[in-house]
Amino acid sequence: MFGTNLNEAPIFLAVIGSNDATAAFNSIVEQVNTSSTDAPDAHTAVTDTYAEQGITVFDKLLDRVLTDAVYTCTTARLSNFLDRNSYTTYRYMYSGVFPSASIFKDAGAYHTSEVPQVFGTWERSNRSGNATEQQIKLSSFMQKTWANFAKDSEKGVGWAKAGSTLLGRELGVLGEGDSAGVTVKRKAMVDYACALYDTITYFFGFDVVRGCAGVIGLGIGTERRYSASL
C-alpha cells in the first residue's frame, strides 16, 4: 500500500520562493510529452489540460503540475507496474486538511501531513487551531487500515486493489471533504494529466520495463513512502 497527498508541492514551493518555483514549473513544462506532430506546444498542452478541470489560477496550477509530475504520476506508473507483476497493491491519496496541521496559509494536504494521522501523533491544540472530530476519527481509521494491511494484505484495506476493477475504481481517497474514512474513486480522476509527464516519470527512474524505482532530484522532495514491504 502506498500513495501520495493531494497537495505535495506547496511546502516545497514555500521554501524555494516564487522565482525558483516558476523555474521548476518551466523545467517540467519543457519536458512535457508533445510527441504528436499536431500537438499544441507544451505550455498550451499543460494549461489546457488543467483548465478543463477548472484549474486556471497560477498558484493552483503550479501546485497541481509539480504534485502530479513528481508524485501522482510516478506513483500511478509504479502502481501499474506492480499490478502487472502480480503484487497485491493498494493505492491511496490523502486529502485531509485540518487547522492544527496547517503549518502555513493554504498549505492543503501537503507533503508528510498524513504522517501524524497514520501514527496518531497529531496535536490536540496548537497556535494554528484545535484537532477536529473528523481529524481524530480519520487518524483512527488510518491507523487501523495500515495495521490491517501489514497483518494480512490479502484481506484488503477497504477499497479495491490495483488492477482489479474494470473502470479503475480503486483509488482510496482519505479524508476528503467531511469524510473520516475513505472515498473510493476512479484513478483516472487524478491521473488525467499523467500522459503529459511520461518523459518525466522515466527521467525520475520510474521505468515500468525495468521496474526501477530510483529517483533523482529536481529541487523538491521525491522520496517514496511504503506502508509495508513488497
PDB file of N, CA and C in Angstrom, residues 84 135 172:
ATOM      1  N   ARG A  84       0.861  -5.366 -12.725  1.00  0.00           N
ATOM      2  CA  ARG A  84       1.162  -6.248 -13.860  1.00  0.00           C
ATOM      3  C   ARG A  84       2.122  -7.363 -13.484  1.00  0.00           C
ATOM      4  N   GLN A 135     -10.698  14.852  12.198  1.00  0.00           N
ATOM      5  CA  GLN A 135      -9.272  14.551  12.221  1.00  0.00           C
ATOM      6  C   GLN A 135      -8.969  13.373  13.138  1.00  0.00           C
ATOM      7  N   GLY A 172      -8.188   4.880  -3.103  1.00  0.00           N
ATOM      8  CA  GLY A 172      -8.770   5.221  -1.816  1.00  0.00           C
ATOM      9  C   GLY A 172      -8.388   6.636  -1.415  1.00  0.00           C
TER      10      GLY A 172
END
